[in-house]
Structures are given as structure tokens and as C-alpha cells.
Amino acid sequence: MLETFANQTALALERARLAQDAAHAQIKLETERTRNTLLSSVSHDLRTPLAVITGATSSLIQREATLTAADRRELAHVAFEESERLNRFVGNLLDMTRLESGSIHVHKEWQLIEEVIGTALNRVHSETAPHPMHVTIPPNFPLVQFDESLIEQVLINLLENALKYTASGTPITIAVHAADKEVLVEIADRGPGLQPGDEDRIFDKFYRSHPAASERRGTRSGHLPGIIQAHGGRIWAETRPDGGAVFRFTLPLTGEQPPVLEEEYDTNV
């Protein structure tokens, strides 16, 4: 009986070791897959602004004698805007890392939602220029508690995504509603919409549609759900029935509301 018990104990220990080895192999495989996905995504998103910056600055250097003052200003402006885009992308990656490690802190303050929307629109002004921008916020809209810099990042990211997949001359709509103790923010476009299944995956970390399907979206927005969830809200995307896509997120509307100005914020930017 002692020999049988020893043999069974040895078999159990061997099975445990094999299971542990299999788990380690799976973790290594997932780590390698994540690393490859990260490198692919980062290299793609870094390459585009870097190429534009390189082209603009090389023109400034090599064609300095033949460029007009207006040409030089335009090239410098292009390089500056792409460096800002590159900075936002790197910031998104850092925020994603901090969210996963639990080191990001949300500093909520009472804010006017129209002000952070206006700031986000100013940050992407050159990209929004070819599009009619419709912003609608009801009159007497209450103040909302949120981290201004983080929600600004969310808005910029969603706006850039909408602009990327929308033809010039087609409108982008931003609408804000309040209901059921939460604020609902919508960013809608008239692009190709979402492909079946993208609604559930578009906010996955480093999600990219198949390269051949150029009309499909990929927001590179894996950090956005973490930001919104840290505020106690939700974020999702849908295809609009009459064409295009709409991205929505909510923020809690709780606490005693400070007074707001009685005016309606409804503009075409």
C-alpha cells in the first residue's frame, strides 16, 4: 500500500509539473503574440507621421533657397501637426500601460462639457476643416465631474477615427444628452460604418481589421475603455441605420450640481 501510494503521489506530481510547463508555454506563446501585435501596430502608426515629418523637414533643408515664405510656413505647420499626432499616439500607449498597471490616477473636477469638446476640436482643427462639424448640447446643461485631460484624449481619438474614414465634405456630428443620472456623448459620421463583428472588437487592444479590407475600421483605441471605466462610464460603437458609424460613451451625472449659464451650445464649427 505504501508503494502504491508513493507511485500515485509521483504520478500526481508529474501531472502537476506537466500542467505547469504547459501553462508556462501558453503564457510564453501569448506574450510573443502580444509582442508581435504591439510591434506591428506601433510600427504602422509611428511610420506615417514620421514619414510626413521627414518629408516636410527635408524639403525645408534641401529646398530652402527656392521655397517662398508661405511654403516654409506650410511645411513647418505640417511637421508641427504630425509631431503633435505622434505625441498623442505615444501618450495613448503610455496611458494604456499605466491603466493596466493601475498607476493612472483620475482627477475629477466639475467641468463644462462644451469646453473640453471645444478644446478637442481645436486640437484637430486642420483635420476637421474639410468637414461640416455640428456640435449640439442642450441649454442649461449641468456640469459634469471628469478628468479634463483624459476625456479630451477620448474625444480626440474618436474624432480622428471618424475623420479618417469620412470623405471630405461629409458632416461629423457631436451630440450630448443627459438621462438616467448619466451624460451620453455621441460622435457620428457618414463613413462606411462598421463591419459585422467590429462592434464587439473595435476597442480591443491593438485590434486591426484585415489589411485587405481597407474600408474597415481600427481605432487603435484599446486604452479608451479603461479611461471611461475609470470614470464609472461605458463606451461602445454602432453602425448607423442610414449609413456611417456612431461612437458613444457615458459619464456619471451625480452629486449636487453647481449653477450653469442658461444658454444653448449649438454651433457649426
PDB file of C-alpha atoms in Angstrom:
ATOM      1  CA  MET A   1       0.000   0.000   0.000  1.00  0.00           C
ATOM      2  CA  LEU A   2       2.853   2.364   0.787  1.00  0.00           C
ATOM      3  CA  GLU A   3       4.474   1.622  -2.588  1.00  0.00           C
ATOM      4  CA  THR A   4       1.153   2.223  -4.397  1.00  0.00           C
ATOM      5  CA  PHE A   5       0.627   5.477  -2.533  1.00  0.00           C
ATOM      6  CA  ALA A   6       4.172   6.605  -3.415  1.00  0.00           C
ATOM      7  CA  ASN A   7       3.651   5.750  -7.104  1.00  0.00           C
ATOM      8  CA  GLN A   8       0.357   7.659  -7.254  1.00  0.00           C
ATOM      9  CA  THR A   9       1.946  10.634  -5.496  1.00  0.00           C
ATOM     10  CA  ALA A  10       4.770  10.590  -8.026  1.00  0.00           C
ATOM     11  CA  LEU A  11       2.259  10.468 -10.913  1.00  0.00           C
ATOM     12  CA  ALA A  12       0.280  13.350  -9.420  1.00  0.00           C
ATOM     13  CA  LEU A  13       3.449  15.417  -9.042  1.00  0.00           C
ATOM     14  CA  GLU A  14       4.432  14.624 -12.638  1.00  0.00           C
ATOM     15  CA  ARG A  15       0.992  15.678 -13.900  1.00  0.00           C
ATOM     16  CA  ALA A  16       1.263  18.902 -11.902  1.00  0.00           C
ATOM     17  CA  ARG A  17       4.689  19.592 -13.387  1.00  0.00           C
ATOM     18  CA  LEU A  18       3.456  18.918 -16.914  1.00  0.00           C
ATOM     19  CA  ALA A  19       0.449  21.175 -16.357  1.00  0.00           C
ATOM     20  CA  GLN A  20       2.730  23.906 -15.061  1.00  0.00           C
ATOM     21  CA  ASP A  21       5.039  23.518 -18.063  1.00  0.00           C
ATOM     22  CA  ALA A  22       2.035  23.726 -20.397  1.00  0.00           C
ATOM     23  CA  ALA A  23       0.800  26.870 -18.636  1.00  0.00           C
ATOM     24  CA  HIS A  24       4.240  28.465 -18.921  1.00  0.00           C
ATOM     25  CA  ALA A  25       4.372  27.570 -22.619  1.00  0.00           C
ATOM     26  CA  GLN A  26       0.928  29.110 -23.162  1.00  0.00           C
ATOM     27  CA  ILE A  27       1.945  32.295 -21.343  1.00  0.00           C
ATOM     28  CA  LYS A  28       5.106  32.488 -23.443  1.00  0.00           C
ATOM     29  CA  LEU A  29       3.074  31.998 -26.623  1.00  0.00           C
ATOM     30  CA  GLU A  30       0.568  34.704 -25.629  1.00  0.00           C
ATOM     31  CA  THR A  31       3.395  37.062 -24.650  1.00  0.00           C
ATOM     32  CA  GLU A  32       5.088  36.549 -28.008  1.00  0.00           C
ATOM     33  CA  ARG A  33       1.792  37.051 -29.843  1.00  0.00           C
ATOM     34  CA  THR A  34       1.106  40.257 -27.901  1.00  0.00           C
ATOM     35  CA  ARG A  35       4.636  41.500 -28.561  1.00  0.00           C
ATOM     36  CA  ASN A  36       4.297  40.890 -32.302  1.00  0.00           C
ATOM     37  CA  THR A  37       0.899  42.581 -32.377  1.00  0.00           C
ATOM     38  CA  LEU A  38       2.243  45.548 -30.426  1.00  0.00           C
ATOM     39  CA  LEU A  39       5.255  45.930 -32.721  1.00  0.00           C
ATOM     40  CA  SER A  40       3.055  45.695 -35.808  1.00  0.00           C
ATOM     41  CA  SER A  41       0.591  48.261 -34.529  1.00  0.00           C
ATOM     42  CA  VAL A  42       3.192  50.664 -33.172  1.00  0.00           C
ATOM     43  CA  SER A  43       5.409  50.479 -36.256  1.00  0.00           C
ATOM     44  CA  HIS A  44       2.427  51.175 -38.529  1.00  0.00           C
ATOM     45  CA  ASP A  45       1.144  54.119 -36.520  1.00  0.00           C
ATOM     46  CA  LEU A  46       4.590  55.611 -35.936  1.00  0.00           C
ATOM     47  CA  ARG A  47       5.708  55.280 -39.548  1.00  0.00           C
ATOM     48  CA  THR A  48       3.040  57.560 -41.058  1.00  0.00           C
ATOM     49  CA  PRO A  49       3.647  60.742 -39.010  1.00  0.00           C
ATOM     50  CA  LEU A  50       7.394  60.154 -39.058  1.00  0.00           C
ATOM     51  CA  ALA A  51       7.346  59.930 -42.869  1.00  0.00           C
ATOM     52  CA  VAL A  52       5.402  63.199 -43.125  1.00  0.00           C
ATOM     53  CA  ILE A  53       7.720  64.957 -40.650  1.00  0.00           C
ATOM     54  CA  THR A  54      10.781  63.677 -42.511  1.00  0.00           C
ATOM     55  CA  GLY A  55       9.389  64.801 -45.869  1.00  0.00           C
ATOM     56  CA  ALA A  56       8.462  68.270 -44.599  1.00  0.00           C
ATOM     57  CA  THR A  57      11.742  68.928 -42.791  1.00  0.00           C
ATOM     58  CA  SER A  58      13.876  67.546 -45.654  1.00  0.00           C
ATOM     59  CA  SER A  59      12.092  69.916 -48.043  1.00  0.00           C
ATOM     60  CA  LEU A  60      12.829  72.808 -45.698  1.00  0.00           C
ATOM     61  CA  ILE A  61      16.515  71.873 -45.667  1.00  0.00           C
ATOM     62  CA  GLN A  62      17.089  70.851 -49.281  1.00  0.00           C
ATOM     63  CA  ARG A  63      14.861  73.433 -50.986  1.00  0.00           C
ATOM     64  CA  GLU A  64      15.428  76.363 -48.668  1.00  0.00           C
ATOM     65  CA  ALA A  65      16.607  78.661 -51.447  1.00  0.00           C
ATOM     66  CA  THR A  66      13.607  78.014 -53.703  1.00  0.00           C
ATOM     67  CA  LEU A  67      10.813  77.975 -51.133  1.00  0.00           C
ATOM     68  CA  THR A  68       8.670  81.025 -50.549  1.00  0.00           C
ATOM     69  CA  ALA A  69       7.938  82.232 -47.035  1.00  0.00           C
ATOM     70  CA  ALA A  70       4.401  80.827 -47.354  1.00  0.00           C
ATOM     71  CA  ASP A  71       5.797  77.423 -48.433  1.00  0.00           C
ATOM     72  CA  ARG A  72       8.145  77.344 -45.463  1.00  0.00           C
ATOM     73  CA  ARG A  73       5.343  78.199 -43.057  1.00  0.00           C
ATOM     74  CA  GLU A  74       3.135  75.489 -44.562  1.00  0.00           C
ATOM     75  CA  LEU A  75       5.844  72.815 -44.301  1.00  0.00           C
ATOM     76  CA  ALA A  76       6.673  73.844 -40.736  1.00  0.00           C
ATOM     77  CA  HIS A  77       2.963  73.723 -39.867  1.00  0.00           C
ATOM     78  CA  VAL A  78       2.632  70.230 -41.360  1.00  0.00           C
ATOM     79  CA  ALA A  79       5.667  68.990 -39.411  1.00  0.00           C
ATOM     80  CA  PHE A  80       4.298  70.513 -36.202  1.00  0.00           C
ATOM     81  CA  GLU A  81       0.840  68.930 -36.627  1.00  0.00           C
ATOM     82  CA  GLU A  82       2.305  65.485 -37.335  1.00  0.00           C
ATOM     83  CA  SER A  83       4.622  65.767 -34.337  1.00  0.00           C
ATOM     84  CA  GLU A  84       1.526  66.559 -32.234  1.00  0.00           C
ATOM     85  CA  ARG A  85      -0.188  63.467 -33.654  1.00  0.00           C
ATOM     86  CA  LEU A  86       2.896  61.390 -32.857  1.00  0.00           C
ATOM     87  CA  ASN A  87       2.942  62.780 -29.328  1.00  0.00           C
ATOM     88  CA  ARG A  88      -0.721  61.856 -28.836  1.00  0.00           C
ATOM     89  CA  PHE A  89      -0.081  58.316 -30.057  1.00  0.00           C
ATOM     90  CA  VAL A  90       2.852  57.814 -27.684  1.00  0.00           C
ATOM     91  CA  GLY A  91       0.730  59.299 -24.901  1.00  0.00           C
ATOM     92  CA  ASN A  92      -2.018  56.789 -25.668  1.00  0.00           C
ATOM     93  CA  LEU A  93       0.461  53.928 -25.347  1.00  0.00           C
ATOM     94  CA  LEU A  94       1.745  55.264 -22.039  1.00  0.00           C
ATOM     95  CA  ASP A  95      -1.796  55.695 -20.741  1.00  0.00           C
ATOM     96  CA  MET A  96      -2.609  52.119 -21.744  1.00  0.00           C
ATOM     97  CA  THR A  97       0.428  50.884 -19.822  1.00  0.00           C
ATOM     98  CA  ARG A  98      -0.469  52.945 -16.760  1.00  0.00           C
ATOM     99  CA  LEU A  99      -4.088  51.785 -16.860  1.00  0.00           C
ATOM    100  CA  GLU A 100      -3.027  48.139 -16.950  1.00  0.00           C
ATOM    101  CA  SER A 101      -0.577  48.632 -14.097  1.00  0.00           C
ATOM    102  CA  GLY A 102      -3.129  50.592 -12.054  1.00  0.00           C
ATOM    103  CA  SER A 103      -0.830  53.611 -11.792  1.00  0.00           C
ATOM    104  CA  ILE A 104      -3.018  56.103 -13.659  1.00  0.00           C
ATOM    105  CA  HIS A 105      -4.994  58.466 -11.437  1.00  0.00           C
ATOM    106  CA  VAL A 106      -8.261  60.128 -12.443  1.00  0.00           C
ATOM    107  CA  HIS A 107      -8.531  63.690 -11.156  1.00  0.00           C
ATOM    108  CA  LYS A 108     -12.208  64.562 -11.421  1.00  0.00           C
ATOM    109  CA  GLU A 109     -13.366  68.148 -11.283  1.00  0.00           C
ATOM    110  CA  TRP A 110     -16.611  69.897 -12.168  1.00  0.00           C
ATOM    111  CA  GLN A 111     -16.306  70.765 -15.849  1.00  0.00           C
ATOM    112  CA  LEU A 112     -18.326  72.279 -18.686  1.00  0.00           C
ATOM    113  CA  ILE A 113     -18.609  69.530 -21.276  1.00  0.00           C
ATOM    114  CA  GLU A 114     -18.691  72.098 -24.107  1.00  0.00           C
ATOM    115  CA  GLU A 115     -15.284  73.417 -23.088  1.00  0.00           C
ATOM    116  CA  VAL A 116     -13.498  70.080 -23.353  1.00  0.00           C
ATOM    117  CA  ILE A 117     -15.256  69.408 -26.675  1.00  0.00           C
ATOM    118  CA  GLY A 118     -14.101  72.804 -27.943  1.00  0.00           C
ATOM    119  CA  THR A 119     -10.534  72.089 -26.854  1.00  0.00           C
ATOM    120  CA  ALA A 120     -10.549  68.703 -28.608  1.00  0.00           C
ATOM    121  CA  LEU A 121     -11.890  70.291 -31.814  1.00  0.00           C
ATOM    122  CA  ASN A 122      -9.152  72.932 -31.704  1.00  0.00           C
ATOM    123  CA  ARG A 123      -6.507  70.213 -31.380  1.00  0.00           C
ATOM    124  CA  VAL A 124      -7.677  68.582 -34.639  1.00  0.00           C
ATOM    125  CA  HIS A 125      -8.747  71.802 -36.374  1.00  0.00           C
ATOM    126  CA  SER A 126      -6.720  71.218 -39.545  1.00  0.00           C
ATOM    127  CA  GLU A 127      -8.262  67.773 -39.988  1.00  0.00           C
ATOM    128  CA  THR A 128     -11.819  68.962 -39.358  1.00  0.00           C
ATOM    129  CA  ALA A 129     -11.537  71.853 -41.835  1.00  0.00           C
ATOM    130  CA  PRO A 130     -12.879  69.846 -44.833  1.00  0.00           C
ATOM    131  CA  HIS A 131     -15.921  68.684 -42.823  1.00  0.00           C
ATOM    132  CA  PRO A 132     -19.038  70.443 -41.541  1.00  0.00           C
ATOM    133  CA  MET A 133     -18.841  69.965 -37.769  1.00  0.00           C
ATOM    134  CA  HIS A 134     -22.163  70.015 -35.912  1.00  0.00           C
ATOM    135  CA  VAL A 135     -21.992  70.233 -32.116  1.00  0.00           C
ATOM    136  CA  THR A 136     -25.247  70.123 -30.143  1.00  0.00           C
ATOM    137  CA  ILE A 137     -25.564  70.467 -26.386  1.00  0.00           C
ATOM    138  CA  PRO A 138     -28.927  71.223 -24.723  1.00  0.00           C
ATOM    139  CA  PRO A 139     -29.431  74.538 -22.919  1.00  0.00           C
ATOM    140  CA  ASN A 140     -28.750  74.709 -19.191  1.00  0.00           C
ATOM    141  CA  PHE A 141     -26.602  71.613 -19.384  1.00  0.00           C
ATOM    142  CA  PRO A 142     -25.247  70.619 -15.953  1.00  0.00           C
ATOM    143  CA  LEU A 143     -21.601  70.485 -15.021  1.00  0.00           C
ATOM    144  CA  VAL A 144     -20.009  67.035 -15.095  1.00  0.00           C
ATOM    145  CA  GLN A 145     -17.250  65.581 -12.964  1.00  0.00           C
ATOM    146  CA  PHE A 146     -14.392  64.178 -15.060  1.00  0.00           C
ATOM    147  CA  ASP A 147     -10.644  64.372 -15.678  1.00  0.00           C
ATOM    148  CA  GLU A 148     -10.360  67.023 -18.391  1.00  0.00           C
ATOM    149  CA  SER A 149      -7.115  65.785 -19.983  1.00  0.00           C
ATOM    150  CA  LEU A 150      -8.267  62.155 -20.135  1.00  0.00           C
ATOM    151  CA  ILE A 151     -11.691  62.903 -21.603  1.00  0.00           C
ATOM    152  CA  GLU A 152     -10.041  65.261 -24.085  1.00  0.00           C
ATOM    153  CA  GLN A 153      -7.902  62.309 -25.217  1.00  0.00           C
ATOM    154  CA  VAL A 154     -11.005  60.182 -25.683  1.00  0.00           C
ATOM    155  CA  LEU A 155     -12.702  62.863 -27.788  1.00  0.00           C
ATOM    156  CA  ILE A 156      -9.611  63.482 -29.942  1.00  0.00           C
ATOM    157  CA  ASN A 157      -9.149  59.778 -30.564  1.00  0.00           C
ATOM    158  CA  LEU A 158     -12.773  59.265 -31.594  1.00  0.00           C
ATOM    159  CA  LEU A 159     -12.748  62.404 -33.747  1.00  0.00           C
ATOM    160  CA  GLU A 160      -9.572  61.325 -35.547  1.00  0.00           C
ATOM    161  CA  ASN A 161     -11.120  57.935 -36.200  1.00  0.00           C
ATOM    162  CA  ALA A 162     -14.287  59.485 -37.621  1.00  0.00           C
ATOM    163  CA  LEU A 163     -12.302  61.899 -39.797  1.00  0.00           C
ATOM    164  CA  LYS A 164     -10.046  59.145 -41.099  1.00  0.00           C
ATOM    165  CA  TYR A 165     -12.946  57.159 -42.508  1.00  0.00           C
ATOM    166  CA  THR A 166     -15.153  60.009 -43.731  1.00  0.00           C
ATOM    167  CA  ALA A 167     -14.902  61.676 -47.136  1.00  0.00           C
ATOM    168  CA  SER A 168     -14.258  65.412 -47.324  1.00  0.00           C
ATOM    169  CA  GLY A 169     -17.432  67.453 -47.293  1.00  0.00           C
ATOM    170  CA  THR A 170     -19.412  64.953 -45.231  1.00  0.00           C
ATOM    171  CA  PRO A 171     -20.522  66.025 -41.755  1.00  0.00           C
ATOM    172  CA  ILE A 172     -19.296  64.916 -38.335  1.00  0.00           C
ATOM    173  CA  THR A 173     -21.827  65.285 -35.535  1.00  0.00           C
ATOM    174  CA  ILE A 174     -21.158  65.604 -31.812  1.00  0.00           C
ATOM    175  CA  ALA A 175     -24.224  65.417 -29.582  1.00  0.00           C
ATOM    176  CA  VAL A 176     -24.525  65.424 -25.805  1.00  0.00           C
ATOM    177  CA  HIS A 177     -27.551  64.227 -23.832  1.00  0.00           C
ATOM    178  CA  ALA A 178     -28.348  63.799 -20.131  1.00  0.00           C
ATOM    179  CA  ALA A 179     -30.590  60.988 -18.892  1.00  0.00           C
ATOM    180  CA  ASP A 180     -30.814  58.451 -16.060  1.00  0.00           C
ATOM    181  CA  LYS A 181     -28.069  60.103 -13.993  1.00  0.00           C
ATOM    182  CA  GLU A 182     -25.517  59.912 -16.760  1.00  0.00           C
ATOM    183  CA  VAL A 183     -24.214  62.012 -19.648  1.00  0.00           C
ATOM    184  CA  LEU A 184     -24.199  60.446 -23.106  1.00  0.00           C
ATOM    185  CA  VAL A 185     -21.707  61.759 -25.687  1.00  0.00           C
ATOM    186  CA  GLU A 186     -22.086  60.702 -29.331  1.00  0.00           C
ATOM    187  CA  ILE A 187     -19.681  61.201 -32.243  1.00  0.00           C
ATOM    188  CA  ALA A 188     -21.295  60.192 -35.530  1.00  0.00           C
ATOM    189  CA  ASP A 189     -20.026  60.184 -39.117  1.00  0.00           C
ATOM    190  CA  ARG A 190     -21.146  59.286 -42.637  1.00  0.00           C
ATOM    191  CA  GLY A 191     -18.307  56.908 -43.450  1.00  0.00           C
ATOM    192  CA  PRO A 192     -18.578  53.224 -44.417  1.00  0.00           C
ATOM    193  CA  GLY A 193     -19.789  52.189 -40.969  1.00  0.00           C
ATOM    194  CA  LEU A 194     -18.622  49.113 -39.120  1.00  0.00           C
ATOM    195  CA  GLN A 195     -18.251  45.620 -40.497  1.00  0.00           C
ATOM    196  CA  PRO A 196     -20.162  42.795 -38.760  1.00  0.00           C
ATOM    197  CA  GLY A 197     -18.318  41.835 -35.598  1.00  0.00           C
ATOM    198  CA  ASP A 198     -16.326  45.070 -35.365  1.00  0.00           C
ATOM    199  CA  GLU A 199     -18.816  46.490 -32.869  1.00  0.00           C
ATOM    200  CA  ASP A 200     -17.587  44.000 -30.253  1.00  0.00           C
ATOM    201  CA  ARG A 201     -13.882  44.204 -31.106  1.00  0.00           C
ATOM    202  CA  ILE A 202     -13.177  47.765 -32.180  1.00  0.00           C
ATOM    203  CA  PHE A 203     -11.989  48.767 -28.708  1.00  0.00           C
ATOM    204  CA  ASP A 204      -9.865  45.651 -28.232  1.00  0.00           C
ATOM    205  CA  LYS A 205      -6.229  46.418 -27.547  1.00  0.00           C
ATOM    206  CA  PHE A 206      -4.298  46.744 -30.837  1.00  0.00           C
ATOM    207  CA  TYR A 207      -7.256  45.457 -32.849  1.00  0.00           C
ATOM    208  CA  ARG A 208      -6.786  45.841 -36.589  1.00  0.00           C
ATOM    209  CA  SER A 209      -9.122  44.787 -39.354  1.00  0.00           C
ATOM    210  CA  HIS A 210      -7.822  42.610 -42.154  1.00  0.00           C
ATOM    211  CA  PRO A 211      -5.318  44.645 -44.231  1.00  0.00           C
ATOM    212  CA  ALA A 212      -7.198  43.836 -47.443  1.00  0.00           C
ATOM    213  CA  ALA A 213     -10.383  45.359 -46.080  1.00  0.00           C
ATOM    214  CA  SER A 214      -9.246  48.967 -46.288  1.00  0.00           C
ATOM    215  CA  GLU A 215     -12.719  50.250 -45.608  1.00  0.00           C
ATOM    216  CA  ARG A 216     -12.842  48.568 -42.193  1.00  0.00           C
ATOM    217  CA  ARG A 217     -12.014  50.498 -39.112  1.00  0.00           C
ATOM    218  CA  GLY A 218      -9.361  50.153 -36.484  1.00  0.00           C
ATOM    219  CA  THR A 219      -9.289  52.900 -33.881  1.00  0.00           C
ATOM    220  CA  ARG A 220      -6.054  51.922 -32.082  1.00  0.00           C
ATOM    221  CA  SER A 221      -8.146  52.829 -29.051  1.00  0.00           C
ATOM    222  CA  GLY A 222      -7.519  49.966 -26.680  1.00  0.00           C
ATOM    223  CA  HIS A 223      -6.937  52.390 -23.807  1.00  0.00           C
ATOM    224  CA  LEU A 224     -10.256  54.240 -24.160  1.00  0.00           C
ATOM    225  CA  PRO A 225     -12.434  51.689 -22.309  1.00  0.00           C
ATOM    226  CA  GLY A 226     -10.042  51.852 -19.357  1.00  0.00           C
ATOM    227  CA  ILE A 227     -10.287  55.657 -19.226  1.00  0.00           C
ATOM    228  CA  ILE A 228     -14.079  55.646 -19.429  1.00  0.00           C
ATOM    229  CA  GLN A 229     -14.438  52.778 -16.943  1.00  0.00           C
ATOM    230  CA  ALA A 230     -12.145  54.630 -14.532  1.00  0.00           C
ATOM    231  CA  HIS A 231     -14.735  57.422 -14.666  1.00  0.00           C
ATOM    232  CA  GLY A 232     -17.565  54.958 -13.998  1.00  0.00           C
ATOM    233  CA  GLY A 233     -18.919  55.093 -17.558  1.00  0.00           C
ATOM    234  CA  ARG A 234     -19.343  52.901 -20.659  1.00  0.00           C
ATOM    235  CA  ILE A 235     -18.118  53.117 -24.262  1.00  0.00           C
ATOM    236  CA  TRP A 236     -19.359  51.347 -27.397  1.00  0.00           C
ATOM    237  CA  ALA A 237     -19.787  51.729 -31.169  1.00  0.00           C
ATOM    238  CA  GLU A 238     -22.588  51.004 -33.630  1.00  0.00           C
ATOM    239  CA  THR A 239     -23.348  51.269 -37.327  1.00  0.00           C
ATOM    240  CA  ARG A 240     -25.900  53.961 -38.097  1.00  0.00           C
ATOM    241  CA  PRO A 241     -29.041  52.640 -39.828  1.00  0.00           C
ATOM    242  CA  ASP A 242     -28.819  55.332 -42.521  1.00  0.00           C
ATOM    243  CA  GLY A 243     -25.065  54.973 -43.059  1.00  0.00           C
ATOM    244  CA  GLY A 244     -21.917  55.693 -41.100  1.00  0.00           C
ATOM    245  CA  ALA A 245     -20.828  54.876 -37.566  1.00  0.00           C
ATOM    246  CA  VAL A 246     -21.535  56.330 -34.151  1.00  0.00           C
ATOM    247  CA  PHE A 247     -19.287  56.100 -31.114  1.00  0.00           C
ATOM    248  CA  ARG A 248     -20.866  56.633 -27.720  1.00  0.00           C
ATOM    249  CA  PHE A 249     -19.592  56.945 -24.173  1.00  0.00           C
ATOM    250  CA  THR A 250     -21.221  57.855 -20.888  1.00  0.00           C
ATOM    251  CA  LEU A 251     -20.099  59.660 -17.763  1.00  0.00           C
ATOM    252  CA  PRO A 252     -21.910  59.560 -14.412  1.00  0.00           C
ATOM    253  CA  LEU A 253     -24.058  62.575 -13.618  1.00  0.00           C
ATOM    254  CA  THR A 254     -24.109  62.518  -9.830  1.00  0.00           C
ATOM    255  CA  GLY A 255     -23.714  64.901  -6.929  1.00  0.00           C
ATOM    256  CA  GLU A 256     -25.108  68.339  -6.286  1.00  0.00           C
ATOM    257  CA  GLN A 257     -24.853  70.357  -9.471  1.00  0.00           C
ATOM    258  CA  PRO A 258     -23.204  73.795  -9.371  1.00  0.00           C
ATOM    259  CA  PRO A 259     -25.092  76.505 -11.321  1.00  0.00           C
ATOM    260  CA  VAL A 260     -24.507  76.803 -15.079  1.00  0.00           C
ATOM    261  CA  LEU A 261     -25.139  79.573 -17.569  1.00  0.00           C
ATOM    262  CA  GLU A 262     -28.554  79.448 -19.204  1.00  0.00           C
ATOM    263  CA  GLU A 263     -27.544  79.275 -22.828  1.00  0.00           C
ATOM    264  CA  GLU A 264     -27.580  76.718 -25.587  1.00  0.00           C
ATOM    265  CA  TYR A 265     -24.354  75.497 -27.130  1.00  0.00           C
ATOM    266  CA  ASP A 266     -25.302  74.520 -30.674  1.00  0.00           C
ATOM    267  CA  THR A 267     -22.759  75.501 -33.291  1.00  0.00           C
ATOM    268  CA  ASN A 268     -21.401  74.626 -36.684  1.00  0.00           C
ATOM    269  CA  VAL A 269     -17.621  74.705 -36.400  1.00  0.00           C
TER     270      VAL A 269
END
